[in-house]
XYZ file of C-alpha atoms in Angstrom:
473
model
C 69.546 -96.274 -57.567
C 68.281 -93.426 -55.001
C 70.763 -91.353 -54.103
C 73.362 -92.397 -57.497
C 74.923 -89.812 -59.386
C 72.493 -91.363 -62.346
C 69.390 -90.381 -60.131
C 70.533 -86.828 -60.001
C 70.245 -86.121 -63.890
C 67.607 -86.263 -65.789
C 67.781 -85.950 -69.734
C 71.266 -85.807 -69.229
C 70.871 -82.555 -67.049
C 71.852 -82.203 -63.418
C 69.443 -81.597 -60.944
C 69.725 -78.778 -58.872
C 71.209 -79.808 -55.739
C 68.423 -79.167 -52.771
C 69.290 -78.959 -48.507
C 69.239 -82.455 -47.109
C 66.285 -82.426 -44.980
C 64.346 -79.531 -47.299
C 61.123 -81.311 -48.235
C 60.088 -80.712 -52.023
C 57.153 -78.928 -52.280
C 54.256 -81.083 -53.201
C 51.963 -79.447 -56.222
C 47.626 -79.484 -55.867
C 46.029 -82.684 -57.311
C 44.100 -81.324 -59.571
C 43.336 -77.094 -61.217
C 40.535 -75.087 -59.529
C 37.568 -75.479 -60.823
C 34.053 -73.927 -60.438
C 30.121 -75.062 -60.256
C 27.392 -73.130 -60.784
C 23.688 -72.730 -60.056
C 20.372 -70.749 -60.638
C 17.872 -69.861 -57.906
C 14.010 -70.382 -58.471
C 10.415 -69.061 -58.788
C 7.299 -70.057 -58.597
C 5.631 -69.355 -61.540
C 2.348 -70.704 -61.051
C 0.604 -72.599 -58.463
C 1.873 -71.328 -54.466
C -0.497 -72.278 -51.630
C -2.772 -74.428 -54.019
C 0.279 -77.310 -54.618
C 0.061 -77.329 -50.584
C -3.276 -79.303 -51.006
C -2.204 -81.544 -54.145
C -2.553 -79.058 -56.879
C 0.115 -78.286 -59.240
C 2.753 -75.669 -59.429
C 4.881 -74.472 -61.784
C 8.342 -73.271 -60.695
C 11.272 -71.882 -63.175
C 14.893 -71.037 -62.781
C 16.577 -67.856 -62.750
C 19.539 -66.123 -63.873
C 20.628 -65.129 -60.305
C 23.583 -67.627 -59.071
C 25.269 -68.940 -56.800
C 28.804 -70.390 -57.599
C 31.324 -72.323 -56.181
C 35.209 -72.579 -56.699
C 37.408 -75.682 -55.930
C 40.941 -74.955 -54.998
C 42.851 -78.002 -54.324
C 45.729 -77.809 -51.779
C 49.195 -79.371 -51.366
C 49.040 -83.067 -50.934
C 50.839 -82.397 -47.049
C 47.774 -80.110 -46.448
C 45.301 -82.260 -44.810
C 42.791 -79.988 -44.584
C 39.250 -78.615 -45.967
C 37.569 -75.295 -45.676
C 34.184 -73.893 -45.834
C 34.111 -70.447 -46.946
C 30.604 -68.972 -47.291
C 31.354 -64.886 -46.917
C 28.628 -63.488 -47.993
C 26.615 -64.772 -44.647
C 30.411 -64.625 -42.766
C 30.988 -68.227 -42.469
C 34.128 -69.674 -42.778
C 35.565 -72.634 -40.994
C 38.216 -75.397 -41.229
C 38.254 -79.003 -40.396
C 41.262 -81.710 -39.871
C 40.485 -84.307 -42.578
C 41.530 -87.223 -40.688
C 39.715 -85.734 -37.392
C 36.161 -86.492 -39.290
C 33.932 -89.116 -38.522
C 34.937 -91.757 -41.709
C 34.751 -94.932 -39.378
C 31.012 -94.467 -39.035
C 30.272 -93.240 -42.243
C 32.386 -96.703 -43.701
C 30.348 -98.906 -41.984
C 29.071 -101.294 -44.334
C 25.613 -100.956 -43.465
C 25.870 -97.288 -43.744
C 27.894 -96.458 -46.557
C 26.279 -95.228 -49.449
C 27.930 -94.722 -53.203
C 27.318 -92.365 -55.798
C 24.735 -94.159 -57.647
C 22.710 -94.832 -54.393
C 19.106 -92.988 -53.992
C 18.917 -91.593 -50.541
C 15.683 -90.747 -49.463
C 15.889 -90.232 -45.709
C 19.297 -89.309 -42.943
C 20.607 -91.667 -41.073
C 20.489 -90.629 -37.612
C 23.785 -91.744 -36.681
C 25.468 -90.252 -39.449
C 24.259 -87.102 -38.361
C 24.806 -87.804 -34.497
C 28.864 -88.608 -35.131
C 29.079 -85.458 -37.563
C 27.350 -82.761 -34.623
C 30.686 -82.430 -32.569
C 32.106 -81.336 -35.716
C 29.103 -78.941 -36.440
C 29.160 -77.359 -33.062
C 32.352 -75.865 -33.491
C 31.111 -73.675 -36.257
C 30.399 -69.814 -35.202
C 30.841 -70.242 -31.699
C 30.951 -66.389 -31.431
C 28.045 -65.689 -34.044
C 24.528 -65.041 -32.567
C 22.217 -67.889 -32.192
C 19.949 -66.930 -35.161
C 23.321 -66.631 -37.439
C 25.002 -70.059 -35.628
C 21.521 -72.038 -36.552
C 22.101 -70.635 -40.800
C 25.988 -71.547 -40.518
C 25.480 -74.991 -38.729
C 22.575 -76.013 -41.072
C 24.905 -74.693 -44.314
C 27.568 -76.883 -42.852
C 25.678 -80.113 -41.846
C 24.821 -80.100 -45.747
C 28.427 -79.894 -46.441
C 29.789 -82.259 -44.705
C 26.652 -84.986 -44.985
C 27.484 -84.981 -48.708
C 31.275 -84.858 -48.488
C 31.351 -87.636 -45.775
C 29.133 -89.650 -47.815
C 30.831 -89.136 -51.475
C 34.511 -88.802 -50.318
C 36.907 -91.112 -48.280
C 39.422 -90.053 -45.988
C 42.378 -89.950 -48.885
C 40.297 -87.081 -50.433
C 42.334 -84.499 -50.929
C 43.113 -81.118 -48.819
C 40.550 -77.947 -50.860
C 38.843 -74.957 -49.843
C 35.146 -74.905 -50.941
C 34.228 -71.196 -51.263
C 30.940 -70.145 -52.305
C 28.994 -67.007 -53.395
C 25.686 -65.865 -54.343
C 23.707 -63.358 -56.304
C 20.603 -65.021 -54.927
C 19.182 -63.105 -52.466
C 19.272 -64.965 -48.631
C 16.019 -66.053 -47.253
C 13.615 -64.213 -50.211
C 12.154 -67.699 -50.934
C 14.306 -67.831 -54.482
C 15.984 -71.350 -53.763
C 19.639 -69.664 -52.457
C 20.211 -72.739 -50.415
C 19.328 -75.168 -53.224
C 21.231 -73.514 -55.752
C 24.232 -74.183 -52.856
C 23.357 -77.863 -52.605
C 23.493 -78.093 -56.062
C 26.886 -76.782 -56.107
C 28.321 -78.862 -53.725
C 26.940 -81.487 -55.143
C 28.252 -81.130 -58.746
C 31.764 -80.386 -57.277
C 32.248 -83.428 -54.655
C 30.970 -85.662 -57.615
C 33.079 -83.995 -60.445
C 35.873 -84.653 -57.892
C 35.134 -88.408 -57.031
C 35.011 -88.223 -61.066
C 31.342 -90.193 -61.548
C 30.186 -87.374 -63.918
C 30.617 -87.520 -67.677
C 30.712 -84.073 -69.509
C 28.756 -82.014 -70.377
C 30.305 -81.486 -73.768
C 27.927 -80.658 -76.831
C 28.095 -84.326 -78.391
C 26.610 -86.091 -74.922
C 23.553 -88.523 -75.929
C 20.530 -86.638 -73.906
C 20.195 -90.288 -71.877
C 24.215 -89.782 -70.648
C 23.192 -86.502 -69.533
C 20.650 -87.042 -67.968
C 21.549 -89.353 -65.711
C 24.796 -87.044 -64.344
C 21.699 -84.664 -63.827
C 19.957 -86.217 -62.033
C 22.521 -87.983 -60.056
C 23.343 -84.163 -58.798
C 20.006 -83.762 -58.064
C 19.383 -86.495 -55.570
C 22.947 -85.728 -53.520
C 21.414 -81.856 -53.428
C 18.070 -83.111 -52.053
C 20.056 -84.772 -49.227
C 21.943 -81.580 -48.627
C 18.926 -80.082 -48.582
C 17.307 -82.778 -45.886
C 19.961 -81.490 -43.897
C 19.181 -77.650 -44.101
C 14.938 -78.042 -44.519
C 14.802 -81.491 -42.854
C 11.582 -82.394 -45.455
C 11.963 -80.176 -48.240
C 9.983 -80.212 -51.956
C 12.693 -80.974 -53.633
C 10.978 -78.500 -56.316
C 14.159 -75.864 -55.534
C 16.959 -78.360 -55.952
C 15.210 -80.297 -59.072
C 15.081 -76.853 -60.631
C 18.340 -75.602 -60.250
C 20.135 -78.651 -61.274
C 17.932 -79.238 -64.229
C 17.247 -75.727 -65.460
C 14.219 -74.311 -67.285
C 11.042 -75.220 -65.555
C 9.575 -78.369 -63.730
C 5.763 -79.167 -63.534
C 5.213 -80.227 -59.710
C 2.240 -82.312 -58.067
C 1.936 -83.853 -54.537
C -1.492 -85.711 -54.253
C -0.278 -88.198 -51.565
C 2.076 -86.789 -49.112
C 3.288 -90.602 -47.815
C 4.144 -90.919 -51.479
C 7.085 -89.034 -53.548
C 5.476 -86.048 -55.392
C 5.231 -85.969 -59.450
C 8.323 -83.571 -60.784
C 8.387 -83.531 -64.778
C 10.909 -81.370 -66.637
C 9.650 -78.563 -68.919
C 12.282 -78.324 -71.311
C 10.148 -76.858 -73.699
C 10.142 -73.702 -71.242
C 11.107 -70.099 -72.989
C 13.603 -68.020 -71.761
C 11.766 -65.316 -70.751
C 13.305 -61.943 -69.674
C 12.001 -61.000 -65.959
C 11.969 -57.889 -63.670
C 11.974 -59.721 -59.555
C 11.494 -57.290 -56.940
C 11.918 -58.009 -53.181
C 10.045 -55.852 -50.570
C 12.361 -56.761 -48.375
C 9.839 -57.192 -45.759
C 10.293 -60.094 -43.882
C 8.033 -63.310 -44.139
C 6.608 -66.153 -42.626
C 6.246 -69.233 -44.966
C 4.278 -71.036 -42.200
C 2.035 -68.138 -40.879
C 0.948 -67.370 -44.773
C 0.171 -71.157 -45.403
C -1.741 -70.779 -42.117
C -4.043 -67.754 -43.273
C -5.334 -70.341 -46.394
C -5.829 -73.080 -43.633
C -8.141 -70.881 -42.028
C -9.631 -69.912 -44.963
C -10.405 -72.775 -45.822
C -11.960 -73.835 -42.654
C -14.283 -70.902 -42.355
C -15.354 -70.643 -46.283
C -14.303 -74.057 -47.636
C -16.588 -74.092 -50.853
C -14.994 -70.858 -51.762
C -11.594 -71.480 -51.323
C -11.930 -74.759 -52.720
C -13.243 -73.459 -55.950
C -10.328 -70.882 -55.791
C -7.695 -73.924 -54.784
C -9.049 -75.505 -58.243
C -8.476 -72.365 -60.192
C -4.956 -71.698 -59.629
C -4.408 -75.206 -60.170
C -6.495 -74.744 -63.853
C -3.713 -71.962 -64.176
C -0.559 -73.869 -63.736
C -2.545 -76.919 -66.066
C -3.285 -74.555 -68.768
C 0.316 -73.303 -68.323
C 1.608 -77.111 -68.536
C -0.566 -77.505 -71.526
C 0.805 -74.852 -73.473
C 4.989 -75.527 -72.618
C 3.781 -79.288 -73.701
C 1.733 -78.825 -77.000
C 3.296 -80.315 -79.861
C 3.128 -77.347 -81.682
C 4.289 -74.912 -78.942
C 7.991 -74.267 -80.870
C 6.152 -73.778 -84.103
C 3.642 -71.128 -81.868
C 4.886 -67.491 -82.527
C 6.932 -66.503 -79.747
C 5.151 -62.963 -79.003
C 1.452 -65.267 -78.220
C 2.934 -67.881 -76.190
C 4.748 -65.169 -74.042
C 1.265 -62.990 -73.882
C -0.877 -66.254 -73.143
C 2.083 -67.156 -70.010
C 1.573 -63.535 -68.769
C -2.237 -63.381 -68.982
C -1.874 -66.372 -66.617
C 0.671 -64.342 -64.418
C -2.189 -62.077 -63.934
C -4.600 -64.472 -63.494
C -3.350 -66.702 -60.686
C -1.754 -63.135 -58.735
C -5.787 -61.979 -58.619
C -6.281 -65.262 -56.876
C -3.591 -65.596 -54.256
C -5.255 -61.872 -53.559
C -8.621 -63.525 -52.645
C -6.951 -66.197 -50.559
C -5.389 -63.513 -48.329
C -2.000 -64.214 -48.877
C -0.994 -60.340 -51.089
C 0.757 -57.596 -49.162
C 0.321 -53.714 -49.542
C 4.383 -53.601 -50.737
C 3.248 -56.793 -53.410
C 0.462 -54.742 -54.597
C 2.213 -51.611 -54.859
C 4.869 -53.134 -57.049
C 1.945 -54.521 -59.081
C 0.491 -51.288 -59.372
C 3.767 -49.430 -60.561
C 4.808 -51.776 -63.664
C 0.656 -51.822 -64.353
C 1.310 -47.668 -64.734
C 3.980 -48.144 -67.001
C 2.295 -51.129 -69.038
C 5.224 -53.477 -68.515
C 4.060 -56.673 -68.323
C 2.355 -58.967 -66.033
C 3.007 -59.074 -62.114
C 2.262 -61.551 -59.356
C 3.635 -62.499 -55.909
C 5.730 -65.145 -55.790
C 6.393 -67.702 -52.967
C 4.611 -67.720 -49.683
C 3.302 -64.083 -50.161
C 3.009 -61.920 -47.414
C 6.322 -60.057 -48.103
C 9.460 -61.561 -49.791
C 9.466 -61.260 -53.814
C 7.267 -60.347 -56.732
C 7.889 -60.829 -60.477
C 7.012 -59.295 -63.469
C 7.292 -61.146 -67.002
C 7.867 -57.916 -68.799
C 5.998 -57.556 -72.263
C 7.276 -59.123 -75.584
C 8.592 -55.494 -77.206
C 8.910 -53.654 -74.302
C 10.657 -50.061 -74.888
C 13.858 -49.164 -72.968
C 11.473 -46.127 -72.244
C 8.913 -48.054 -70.208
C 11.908 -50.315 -68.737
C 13.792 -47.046 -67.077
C 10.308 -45.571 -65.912
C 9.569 -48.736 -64.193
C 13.446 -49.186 -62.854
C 13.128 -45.453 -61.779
C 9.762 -45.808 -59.837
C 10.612 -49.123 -58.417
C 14.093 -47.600 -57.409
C 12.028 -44.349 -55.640
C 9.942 -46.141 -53.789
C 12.905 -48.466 -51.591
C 12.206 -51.373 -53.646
C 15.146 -54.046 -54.727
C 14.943 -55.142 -58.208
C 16.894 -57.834 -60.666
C 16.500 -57.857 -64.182
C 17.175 -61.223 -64.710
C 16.023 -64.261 -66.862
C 13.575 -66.897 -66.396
C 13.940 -70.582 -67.627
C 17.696 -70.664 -68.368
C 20.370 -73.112 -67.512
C 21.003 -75.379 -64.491
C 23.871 -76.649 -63.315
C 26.799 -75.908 -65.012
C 30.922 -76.471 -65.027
C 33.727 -74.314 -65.335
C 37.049 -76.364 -65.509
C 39.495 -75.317 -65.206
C 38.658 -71.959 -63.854
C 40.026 -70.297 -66.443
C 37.883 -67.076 -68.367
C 38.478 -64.784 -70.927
C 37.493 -61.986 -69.355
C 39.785 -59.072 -71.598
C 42.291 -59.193 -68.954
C 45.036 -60.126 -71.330
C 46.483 -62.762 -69.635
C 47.674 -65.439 -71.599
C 45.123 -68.414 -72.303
C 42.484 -66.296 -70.060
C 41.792 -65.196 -66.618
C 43.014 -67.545 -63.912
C 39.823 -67.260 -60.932
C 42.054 -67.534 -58.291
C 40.822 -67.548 -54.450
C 41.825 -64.132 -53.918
C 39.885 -62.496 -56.884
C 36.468 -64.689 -55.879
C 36.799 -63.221 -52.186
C 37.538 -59.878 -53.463
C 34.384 -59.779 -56.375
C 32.114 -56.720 -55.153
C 28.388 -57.541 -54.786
C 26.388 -58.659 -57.651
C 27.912 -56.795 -60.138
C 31.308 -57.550 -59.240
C 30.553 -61.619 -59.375
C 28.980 -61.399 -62.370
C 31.877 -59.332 -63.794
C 34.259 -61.770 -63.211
C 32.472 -65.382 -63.262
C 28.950 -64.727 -64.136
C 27.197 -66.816 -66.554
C 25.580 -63.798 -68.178
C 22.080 -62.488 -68.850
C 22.277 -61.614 -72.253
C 24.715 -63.895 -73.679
C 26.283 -67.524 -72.752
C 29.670 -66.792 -70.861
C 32.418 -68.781 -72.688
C 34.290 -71.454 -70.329
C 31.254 -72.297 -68.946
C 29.364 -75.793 -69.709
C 25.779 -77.180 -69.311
C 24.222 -80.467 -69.414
């Protein structure tokens, strides 16, 4: 019938009559979408989980996110676009390595545990890595190439080679390299998206049975740990179990030859939080280091002090776990969880790991009587946090802010224990723009989103309230 005078009407209306050899446009395969993310503290417990103690660590309202724009079928293409660390790059679907990654012995699904890289996987996937940033300096070209093995480890593994043509474009309010989980939060993303878009995740909608969801969570969370192999080569996988779950996790690794213990606090309180960054940098390794030495030199002491931080993050655990803690009045839960704040901060002091800049920050919400204050991370540098006190004036909050702000400090109010992963399909908000149905997130007004501000404007998640579009396991 091709080519019939019946082919050429439909509903008994002609077709409009098109140029013999003028293709017809093909339309995307699917609408853009977006995943989200939340970055990470420690809470309680740095340097002590190091020798099997445990730690506490907590998610944050800083983001990254991720949008999902899905090109013509005759565009066989994908794109990485990472701006806010100037990394953008493009690869020829069919050029990628799917032969080796199909081999029956290597192939891995969805529902596969992956606990380790397979060499040759990553050896067939380097010639496309090594074209990333050729003109970028070799510091820069290491952060791009290690952001890009993670993409393409997990889209090589989860896709096939009629996946369609999409660019992948990411940003962040995490800050880079401050210890706060920014490259987690990234894996996470990736991770939701490439499985949303193999469709082998179910919600989240509000009726899910808690078993259905989660599984899909934790199905994100293992791909993101192998992203993260990629990045870390033997991370945690505290910062990726964090952001995908949300809230808090209770961490323990006794036997390093053995997987560590990671339990979900879901119990956690959201818990509003000032983080300040010295912005001095730091040295994970050369911190952890100090404490080895310690050790060494004055191990009854530091032993004793090891065991203390870890009775901190236990009593901590003990409180988020009592059967009675939702029944507890909110205002003595939240001063117990800051007393400890203070606590374990005077003992990462003793060990050597504090910093003039940490201090100082201590010392100006102390001044103020905000709340409670303690390095978090490594130490040495990076970030601080402050749980500010239950009833806290705007007063004390703007003298803080102002002194902070005086003394070249960068601060985030933000929000401890919130949400993990979470969906935004389509990406469609209603953000007052009066556009019919919402505001269509379109490529162009992600890329052009100013800073902070500017993202959370148009996509964020929100602080203060839950941003509606957006959906959580």
């Amino acid at each position: 019938m091709n080519g019939s005078p019946k082919s050429a009407k439909l509903n008994g209306l002609a077709a409009k009559s098109r140029p013999p050899h003028e293709r017809k446009p093909s339309s995307p395969m699917m609408p853009a979408f977006m995943t989200s993310a939340p970055g990470k503290v420690i809470v309680y417990g740095e340097h002590a989980v190091v020798y099997g103690k445990a730690a506490i660590a907590a998610s944050i309202s800083l983001r990254s996110y991720l949008l999902v724009t899905a090109l013509s079928k005759s565009r066989r293409t994908i794109t990485l676009r990472f701006p806010d660390i100037s990394l953008s790059h493009t690869w020829n679907i069919d050029d990628l390595p799917w032969a080796v990654f199909s081999e029956p012995q290597k192939k891995k699904f969805y529902y596969d545990l992956v606990t380790s890289l397979d060499i040759d996987l990553v050896d067939a996937m380097q010639p496309h890595i090594s074209t990333v940033s050729p003109k970028a300096s070799p510091e820069t070209r290491k952060i791009h190439q290690a952001a890009v093995a993670g993409f393409l480890y997990l889209f090589l593994s989860l896709g096939s080679q009629k996946f369609p043509g999409c660019i992948y474009t990411l940003r962040s309010t995490i800050p880079i390299g401050a210890g706060l989980g920014s490259s987690a939060s990234i894996s996470v993303c990736i991770s939701a998206a490439l499985l949303l878009q193999i469709r082998t995740l179910a919600g989240p909608h509000p009726d899910q049975p808690r078993e259905e969801a989660e599984l899909q969570v934790e199905r994100i969370n293992r791909w993101a740990y192998v992203a993260e192999m990629c990045i870390h080569g033997n991370p945690s996988g505290v910062d990726n179990t964090v952001s995908t779950s949300g809230r808090a996790v209770y961490f323990r690794r006794e036997d390093y030859a053995k997987p560590p213990i990671v339990l979900p606090l879901r119990n956690f309180p959201e818990l509003p939080l000032l983080l300040v960054n010295t912005k001095l940098a730091r040295s994970t390794a050369a911190e952890v280091a100090k404490v080895a030495t310690l050790k060494k030199s004055q191990p009854v002491i530091t032993d004793l002090i090891l065991e203390a931080i870890n009775e901190v993050a236990e009593s901590a655990h003990k409180l988020i776990t009592s059967s009675h803690f939702d029944d507890r009045n909110d205002e003595e839960s939240a001063d117990i969880l800051g007393e400890l704040i203070k606590i374990n901060h005077g003992l990462l002091v003793s060990l050597g790991v504090s910093h003039p800049r940490l201090e100082r920050i201590r010392e100006l919400v102390d001044e103020v009587g905000a709340g409670s204050t303690k390095l978090t991370g490594a130490g040495g540098g990076g970030c601080a946090i402050t749980m500010l006190n239950h009833g806290i004036t705007k007063e004390q909050l703007r003298k803080v802010k102002e002194k902070l702000d005086a003394e070249g400090f960068e601060r985030y109010e933000t929000t401890l224990g919130g949400d993990g992963v979470g969906v935004l399909w389509p990406a469609v908000l209603r953000n007052g723009s009066g556009e019919e149905g919402g505001e269509e997130i379109d490529q162009e007004k992600f890329l052009n989103a100013e800073g902070r501000d500017g993202m959370e404007s148009l996509v964020g998640v929100g602080v203060q309230e839950k941003r509606e579009g957006w959906r959580f396991w």
